[in-house]
Short mmCIF file of C-alpha atoms and ligand atoms in Angstrom, two decimals:
data_model
loop_
_atom_site.label_atom_id
_atom_site.label_comp_id
_atom_site.label_asym_id
_atom_site.label_seq_id
_atom_site.Cartn_x
_atom_site.Cartn_y
_atom_site.Cartn_z
CA MET W 816 -82.89 2.26 21.24
CA ARG W 817 -83.81 5.35 23.23
CA LEU W 818 -82.55 5.94 26.67
CA THR W 819 -85.18 7.16 29.12
CA VAL W 820 -84.41 9.14 32.26
CA LYS W 821 -86.45 9.12 35.48
CA LYS W 822 -84.97 11.36 38.18
CA ALA W 823 -85.15 10.53 41.98
CA ASP W 824 -87.60 12.68 43.97
CA LYS W 825 -85.30 12.79 46.96
CA LEU W 826 -81.50 12.84 46.86
CA LYS W 827 -79.38 11.13 49.48
CA PRO W 828 -76.89 13.05 51.67
CA LYS W 829 -73.40 12.82 50.23
CA PRO W 830 -70.59 11.28 52.35
CA ASP W 831 -67.58 13.29 53.47
CA ASP W 832 -64.73 12.84 51.00
CA SER W 833 -62.37 11.87 53.87
CA LYS W 834 -64.56 8.93 54.91
CA LEU W 835 -65.18 7.23 51.56
CA GLY W 836 -63.10 4.03 51.76
CA PHE W 837 -63.99 1.74 48.93
CA GLY W 838 -67.49 0.57 47.74
CA SER W 839 -69.78 1.48 50.60
CA PHE W 840 -71.66 4.47 49.21
CA PHE W 841 -73.94 4.53 46.18
CA THR W 842 -75.36 7.44 44.20
CA ASP W 843 -78.94 8.43 43.52
CA HIS W 844 -79.44 6.86 40.15
CA MET W 845 -78.46 3.79 38.16
CA PHE W 846 -78.58 2.53 34.60
CA ASN W 847 -80.73 -0.51 33.89
CA MET W 848 -81.37 -2.45 30.56
CA ASP W 849 -83.00 -5.81 29.95
CA TYR W 850 -82.46 -8.67 27.53
CA ASN W 851 -84.83 -11.27 26.23
CA PRO W 852 -84.51 -13.33 23.03
CA GLU W 853 -87.51 -11.57 21.32
CA GLU W 854 -86.44 -8.03 21.89
CA GLY W 855 -82.63 -8.36 22.43
CA TRP W 856 -81.21 -5.66 24.73
CA HIS W 857 -84.09 -3.24 25.37
CA ASN W 858 -85.64 -0.68 27.61
CA PRO W 859 -82.38 1.18 28.56
CA ARG W 860 -83.13 3.55 31.39
CA ILE W 861 -81.62 5.83 33.96
CA GLU W 862 -83.69 5.65 37.08
CA PRO W 863 -83.51 6.08 40.89
CA TYR W 864 -81.03 3.59 42.59
CA ALA W 865 -83.20 0.72 43.70
CA SER W 866 -83.05 -2.90 44.71
CA ILE W 867 -83.59 -5.57 41.97
CA ASP W 868 -86.58 -7.75 42.67
CA MET W 869 -85.72 -11.33 42.08
CA ASP W 870 -87.39 -14.75 42.20
CA PRO W 871 -85.39 -16.93 44.52
CA ALA W 872 -84.75 -19.27 41.62
CA THR W 873 -83.06 -16.51 39.53
CA MET W 874 -80.11 -18.24 37.78
CA VAL W 875 -77.35 -15.82 38.69
CA LEU W 876 -77.99 -16.69 42.42
CA HIS W 877 -77.47 -20.42 41.70
CA TYR W 878 -74.91 -20.75 38.96
CA GLY W 879 -73.07 -17.42 38.93
CA GLN W 880 -73.75 -16.57 35.23
CA THR W 881 -72.67 -12.87 35.52
CA VAL W 882 -69.97 -10.53 34.38
CA PHE W 883 -68.81 -7.15 35.68
CA GLU W 884 -66.40 -4.38 35.14
CA GLY W 885 -64.64 -1.67 37.17
CA LEU W 886 -63.70 1.79 35.88
CA LYS W 887 -63.54 5.34 37.24
CA ALA W 888 -64.67 8.86 36.72
CA PHE W 889 -62.25 11.60 37.82
CA ARG W 890 -62.76 15.31 38.65
CA THR W 891 -60.00 17.61 37.48
CA ASP W 892 -58.86 20.74 39.30
CA SER W 893 -60.79 22.81 36.84
CA GLY W 894 -63.93 20.88 37.64
CA ASN W 895 -64.16 18.69 34.48
CA ILE W 896 -65.32 15.18 34.78
CA ARG W 897 -63.75 12.41 32.70
CA LEU W 898 -63.59 8.61 32.32
CA PHE W 899 -60.34 6.65 32.05
CA ARG W 900 -60.25 4.16 29.05
CA PRO W 901 -63.97 3.21 29.32
CA LYS W 902 -63.99 1.67 25.78
CA ASN W 903 -61.48 -0.92 26.93
CA ASN W 904 -63.77 -1.86 29.90
CA PHE W 905 -66.82 -2.30 27.68
CA SER W 906 -64.95 -4.36 25.09
CA ARG W 907 -63.50 -6.55 27.82
CA MET W 908 -66.99 -6.90 29.27
CA ASN W 909 -68.23 -8.23 25.96
CA CYS W 910 -65.29 -10.71 25.94
CA SER W 911 -66.20 -11.85 29.43
CA SER W 912 -69.89 -12.10 28.29
CA HIS W 913 -68.90 -14.26 25.42
CA ALA W 914 -67.04 -16.77 27.81
CA LEU W 915 -70.24 -16.88 30.02
CA CYS W 916 -72.71 -17.29 27.14
CA ILE W 917 -74.20 -13.81 27.76
CA PRO W 918 -75.39 -11.92 24.66
CA GLU W 919 -73.26 -9.16 23.40
CA PHE W 920 -74.31 -5.51 23.94
CA ASP W 921 -73.65 -2.34 21.98
CA GLU W 922 -70.53 -0.90 23.55
CA ALA W 923 -70.97 2.60 22.13
CA PHE W 924 -74.60 2.79 23.31
CA VAL W 925 -73.70 1.81 26.81
CA LEU W 926 -70.72 4.22 26.99
CA ASP W 927 -73.03 7.00 25.89
CA SER W 928 -75.57 6.02 28.54
CA LEU W 929 -72.81 5.91 31.11
CA LYS W 930 -71.74 9.38 30.29
CA LYS W 931 -75.29 10.55 30.70
CA LEU W 932 -75.52 8.77 34.12
CA VAL W 933 -72.23 10.24 35.31
CA ALA W 934 -73.34 13.75 34.16
CA ILE W 935 -76.52 13.39 36.25
CA GLU W 936 -74.48 12.28 39.22
CA LYS W 937 -71.73 14.84 38.73
CA ASP W 938 -72.02 16.16 42.27
CA TRP W 939 -71.13 12.62 43.52
CA VAL W 940 -67.62 12.75 41.88
CA PRO W 941 -65.56 13.46 44.95
CA LYS W 942 -63.13 16.38 45.08
CA ALA W 943 -60.37 15.32 47.55
CA PRO W 944 -56.97 14.16 46.21
CA GLU W 945 -56.89 10.60 44.91
CA THR W 946 -60.58 10.09 45.24
CA SER W 947 -62.88 9.18 42.36
CA LEU W 948 -66.32 7.83 41.29
CA TYR W 949 -65.98 4.03 40.89
CA ILE W 950 -68.26 2.67 38.18
CA ARG W 951 -69.54 -0.95 38.38
CA PRO W 952 -71.28 -2.16 35.15
CA THR W 953 -72.66 -5.71 35.80
CA ILE W 954 -74.78 -8.25 33.76
CA ILE W 955 -76.75 -10.93 35.56
CA ALA W 956 -78.72 -13.99 34.46
CA MET W 957 -82.37 -13.50 35.24
CA ASP W 958 -84.30 -16.61 34.30
CA ALA W 959 -86.10 -18.14 37.28
CA PHE W 960 -85.03 -21.76 36.56
CA LEU W 961 -82.95 -24.43 38.35
CA GLY W 962 -81.71 -26.51 35.44
CA VAL W 963 -78.08 -25.75 34.41
CA ARG W 964 -77.98 -23.97 31.18
CA ALA W 965 -77.48 -20.36 29.98
CA SER W 966 -80.23 -18.01 30.90
CA ASN W 967 -82.54 -16.50 28.24
CA THR W 968 -83.01 -13.24 30.04
CA TYR W 969 -80.54 -10.75 31.54
CA ARG W 970 -80.35 -7.45 33.41
CA PHE W 971 -77.49 -5.03 32.67
CA PHE W 972 -77.01 -2.47 35.35
CA ILE W 973 -74.46 0.23 36.26
CA ILE W 974 -74.09 1.55 39.74
CA LEU W 975 -71.67 4.37 40.90
CA SER W 976 -69.81 4.62 44.16
CA PRO W 977 -67.56 7.49 45.36
CA VAL W 978 -64.28 5.94 46.60
CA GLY W 979 -60.91 6.70 48.10
CA ALA W 980 -58.03 4.17 48.19
CA TYR W 981 -58.92 0.55 47.69
CA TYR W 982 -56.43 -0.79 50.32
CA SER W 983 -56.46 0.76 53.77
CA GLU W 984 -52.66 1.16 53.32
CA GLY W 985 -53.38 3.85 50.60
CA PHE W 986 -50.31 4.37 48.36
CA ASN W 987 -48.10 2.41 50.77
CA PRO W 988 -46.64 -1.03 50.48
CA VAL W 989 -48.98 -3.96 50.96
CA LYS W 990 -48.06 -7.48 52.12
CA ILE W 991 -48.88 -10.38 49.89
CA TRP W 992 -49.32 -14.05 50.69
CA VAL W 993 -48.53 -16.72 48.13
CA THR W 994 -50.86 -19.69 48.61
CA LYS W 995 -49.60 -23.23 48.06
CA ASP W 996 -53.02 -24.84 48.84
CA HIS W 997 -55.42 -23.10 46.56
CA VAL W 998 -55.81 -22.04 42.92
CA ARG W 999 -57.87 -19.17 41.51
CA ALA W 1000 -58.29 -20.26 37.97
CA VAL W 1001 -57.01 -22.76 35.30
CA ARG W 1002 -56.21 -22.24 31.62
CA GLY W 1003 -59.25 -22.94 29.58
CA GLY W 1004 -61.48 -21.82 32.52
CA LEU W 1005 -62.74 -18.37 33.41
CA GLY W 1006 -59.59 -16.79 34.72
CA GLU W 1007 -59.33 -14.08 32.14
CA SER W 1008 -63.02 -13.20 32.43
CA LYS W 1009 -64.27 -10.61 34.93
CA THR W 1010 -66.88 -12.94 36.54
CA ALA W 1011 -68.00 -13.53 40.13
CA GLY W 1012 -66.71 -17.15 40.32
CA ASN W 1013 -63.00 -16.00 40.22
CA TYR W 1014 -63.61 -13.74 43.20
CA ALA W 1015 -65.57 -16.45 45.10
CA ALA W 1016 -62.58 -18.83 44.40
CA SER W 1017 -60.29 -16.30 46.03
CA LEU W 1018 -62.10 -15.85 49.29
CA TYR W 1019 -60.87 -18.89 51.28
CA ALA W 1020 -57.13 -18.16 50.67
CA GLY W 1021 -57.85 -14.39 51.10
CA GLU W 1022 -59.18 -15.06 54.59
CA GLU W 1023 -56.18 -17.19 55.35
CA ALA W 1024 -53.87 -14.42 54.21
CA HIS W 1025 -55.68 -11.89 56.38
CA ARG W 1026 -55.45 -14.21 59.48
CA ASN W 1027 -51.72 -14.21 58.88
CA GLY W 1028 -51.39 -10.42 58.59
CA TYR W 1029 -51.30 -10.18 54.76
CA THR W 1030 -53.49 -8.02 52.50
CA GLN W 1031 -53.88 -10.01 49.45
CA VAL W 1032 -53.13 -13.40 47.82
CA LEU W 1033 -50.61 -13.81 44.97
CA TRP W 1034 -51.93 -16.70 42.81
CA LEU W 1035 -49.76 -19.25 41.13
CA ASP W 1036 -50.86 -21.05 38.04
CA GLY W 1037 -53.68 -23.63 38.49
CA VAL W 1038 -51.83 -26.55 36.88
CA GLU W 1039 -48.29 -26.74 38.30
CA GLN W 1040 -48.66 -24.06 41.13
CA LYS W 1041 -45.32 -22.79 39.94
CA TYR W 1042 -45.78 -19.72 37.68
CA ILE W 1043 -46.95 -16.41 39.09
CA GLU W 1044 -50.31 -15.22 37.74
CA GLU W 1045 -51.97 -12.24 39.43
CA VAL W 1046 -53.34 -10.88 42.75
CA GLY W 1047 -57.04 -11.20 42.10
CA SER W 1048 -57.68 -7.46 42.64
CA MET W 1049 -54.67 -6.56 40.48
CA ASN W 1050 -52.02 -7.62 38.03
CA ILE W 1051 -48.39 -7.86 39.25
CA PHE W 1052 -45.13 -6.36 38.09
CA PHE W 1053 -41.47 -6.98 39.23
CA VAL W 1054 -38.50 -4.76 38.66
CA ILE W 1055 -35.68 -7.19 38.15
CA ASP W 1056 -32.34 -5.39 37.55
CA GLU W 1057 -33.45 -2.73 34.98
CA ASP W 1058 -36.22 -4.80 33.44
CA LEU W 1059 -39.96 -4.61 34.18
CA VAL W 1060 -41.32 -8.11 34.22
CA THR W 1061 -44.97 -9.14 34.27
CA PRO W 1062 -46.61 -12.57 33.80
CA LYS W 1063 -47.78 -12.91 30.17
CA LEU W 1064 -51.48 -13.34 29.56
CA ASN W 1065 -52.17 -16.99 29.30
CA GLY W 1066 -55.94 -17.31 29.53
CA SER W 1067 -56.16 -17.56 33.28
CA ILE W 1068 -54.91 -14.04 34.08
CA LEU W 1069 -57.25 -10.99 33.90
CA PRO W 1070 -56.07 -8.72 31.02
CA GLY W 1071 -55.94 -5.57 33.17
CA ILE W 1072 -56.52 -2.18 31.66
CA THR W 1073 -54.12 -0.58 34.19
CA ARG W 1074 -51.66 -3.43 33.35
CA ASN W 1075 -51.89 -2.42 29.77
CA SER W 1076 -51.43 1.26 30.70
CA VAL W 1077 -48.24 0.48 32.68
CA ILE W 1078 -46.87 -1.55 29.68
CA SER W 1079 -47.71 1.25 27.24
CA LEU W 1080 -46.06 3.93 29.44
CA ALA W 1081 -43.01 1.77 29.92
CA LYS W 1082 -42.56 1.38 26.22
CA LEU W 1083 -42.97 5.08 25.81
CA TRP W 1084 -40.27 5.72 28.42
CA ASN W 1085 -37.95 3.11 26.77
CA LEU W 1086 -38.01 0.80 29.74
CA LYS W 1087 -37.52 -2.80 28.86
CA VAL W 1088 -40.80 -4.44 29.62
CA VAL W 1089 -40.97 -8.33 29.40
CA GLU W 1090 -44.24 -10.25 29.39
CA ARG W 1091 -43.20 -13.83 30.18
CA GLU W 1092 -43.69 -16.77 32.44
CA ILE W 1093 -42.02 -16.25 35.84
CA SER W 1094 -42.00 -18.91 38.43
CA ILE W 1095 -42.05 -18.36 42.16
CA ASP W 1096 -38.67 -20.11 42.42
CA GLU W 1097 -37.11 -17.69 39.85
CA LEU W 1098 -38.56 -14.80 41.87
CA ILE W 1099 -37.01 -16.14 45.07
CA ASP W 1100 -33.65 -16.48 43.16
CA THR W 1101 -33.76 -12.84 42.00
CA PHE W 1102 -34.49 -11.74 45.56
CA ASP W 1103 -31.60 -13.84 46.99
CA SER W 1104 -29.20 -12.50 44.36
CA GLY W 1105 -30.23 -8.86 45.04
CA LYS W 1106 -31.75 -8.33 41.57
CA LEU W 1107 -35.32 -7.93 42.69
CA LYS W 1108 -35.61 -4.17 43.21
CA GLU W 1109 -39.41 -3.59 43.33
CA ILE W 1110 -42.80 -5.28 43.16
CA PHE W 1111 -46.01 -3.48 42.47
CA GLY W 1112 -49.58 -4.30 41.51
CA SER W 1113 -51.88 -2.52 38.98
CA GLY W 1114 -55.64 -2.40 38.84
CA THR W 1115 -58.53 0.00 38.42
CA ALA W 1116 -59.45 0.01 42.07
CA ALA W 1117 -55.84 -0.22 43.42
CA VAL W 1118 -54.26 1.97 40.63
CA ILE W 1119 -50.59 1.26 41.42
CA SER W 1120 -49.95 -0.57 44.75
CA PRO W 1121 -46.38 -1.16 45.89
CA VAL W 1122 -45.76 -4.50 47.44
CA GLY W 1123 -43.36 -4.49 50.36
CA GLU W 1124 -43.39 -8.09 51.38
CA ILE W 1125 -44.22 -11.48 49.89
CA LYS W 1126 -44.47 -14.76 51.92
CA TYR W 1127 -44.19 -18.14 50.26
CA GLY W 1128 -44.07 -21.04 52.73
CA ASP W 1129 -41.34 -20.14 55.24
CA LYS W 1130 -39.69 -17.73 52.89
CA VAL W 1131 -40.37 -14.03 53.47
CA LEU W 1132 -39.14 -11.52 50.82
CA VAL W 1133 -38.99 -7.97 52.06
CA VAL W 1134 -38.56 -5.88 48.90
CA GLY W 1135 -37.12 -2.37 48.55
CA ASN W 1136 -37.01 -2.02 52.35
CA ASP W 1137 -40.73 -2.14 52.44
CA LYS W 1138 -40.85 1.41 50.99
CA VAL W 1139 -42.47 2.80 47.88
CA GLY W 1140 -39.99 2.32 45.06
CA PRO W 1141 -39.13 4.86 42.34
CA VAL W 1142 -40.56 2.72 39.45
CA ALA W 1143 -43.96 2.22 41.21
CA ASN W 1144 -43.95 5.86 42.19
CA ARG W 1145 -43.24 6.95 38.58
CA PHE W 1146 -46.13 4.88 37.13
CA PHE W 1147 -48.50 5.98 39.95
CA LYS W 1148 -47.76 9.65 39.25
CA ALA W 1149 -47.95 9.29 35.50
CA ILE W 1150 -51.26 7.44 35.49
CA THR W 1151 -52.96 9.54 38.16
CA ASP W 1152 -51.72 12.76 36.47
CA ILE W 1153 -53.41 11.74 33.26
CA GLN W 1154 -56.57 10.65 35.12
CA TYR W 1155 -56.87 13.93 37.07
CA GLY W 1156 -55.89 16.12 34.07
CA ARG W 1157 -52.55 17.23 35.63
CA ALA W 1158 -50.78 15.85 32.48
CA GLU W 1159 -51.52 15.81 28.77
CA ASP W 1160 -53.49 12.77 27.60
CA ASN W 1161 -51.23 11.93 24.67
CA LEU W 1162 -52.35 8.36 24.48
CA GLY W 1163 -56.07 9.00 23.92
CA TRP W 1164 -57.10 7.47 27.24
CA ILE W 1165 -59.54 10.08 28.48
CA GLU W 1166 -63.18 10.22 27.58
CA PRO W 1167 -64.69 13.60 28.67
CA VAL W 1168 -68.06 13.69 30.35
CA LEU W 1169 -68.46 17.27 31.27
C1 LIG Z 979 -61.11 -3.27 39.87
O1 LIG Z 979 -59.96 -3.04 40.03
O2 LIG Z 979 -61.97 -2.47 39.41
C2 LIG Z 979 -61.69 -4.50 40.35
O3 LIG Z 979 -62.59 -4.98 39.83
C3 LIG Z 979 -60.90 -5.26 41.38
C4 LIG Z 979 -61.78 -5.49 42.63
C5 LIG Z 979 -62.34 -4.30 43.27
C6 LIG Z 979 -62.87 -6.58 42.37
#
């Protein structure tokens, strides 16, 4: 396959780095590639950012057959641009695709195309501290058909968005609401896939959390509503005594790449990291007995996000005096130092672009 490139005639004005927020600005170009059963994935192209023309019967609009990813490009102090663990994103995307009956794509080819796209958009990689270029690869089902089956045709696109912090709190503690009334995913379902339906399933409880002054929802397992799973936009870690505890992957939790980075660093630092089931009742017990030192989330968009408060029914757990704890701080610094080139990349996580 040969990647073609068509440049935009007119470039958009770039936003001020201090006003980025998350996910509101998009660059001048995008990557597109199509699939049909005769040609497989074909016609890969970088072209001006544009709307996608769709028949109202397009299957993705009705049945949600779609997968996506989130990764970032960073600008170092010396002006180099690099991606963080992109191979992991594309391999996870193919796993998600498998679960959604979407045909597999060539990961090395797409990564190479992404590097070319980011190189074209290099001036869009923001410069201010803790900003980055968020990358959203997505595949959507394109058949115009109303019967329920897997589509025969697909569009793969990648769009780029310069971003600041995901949460308005920045690197400050967020408040998390544990819902007793809703579930995000069940084992054997799509919980471990990065697909739209998981996020749609999170909206109702998310709104309820917001109405009550909480930033995000902490999901319990979909069967017994007892075991802690994840926060939808991030995985979750608990510092209990000296141990770092995180729910083990069970099929309904997203296998986060930042989660994996935290676990790898913890092992390198000889911290005891335990992936296991942890129930909400056990968490409350650790809080009541003074053993729960810190809570933080991990995700591409959120990076490391300290959690200062958790509410479950009438029980409110204020953890670490609602301050950023030393463990969250250490992971945040170590990961961002590698991403921005302030520390050696000893783990092979960085993919240079320019
Ligand atoms: C990410 O961390 O990249 C995510 O995809 C979470 C959210 C923005 C959907």
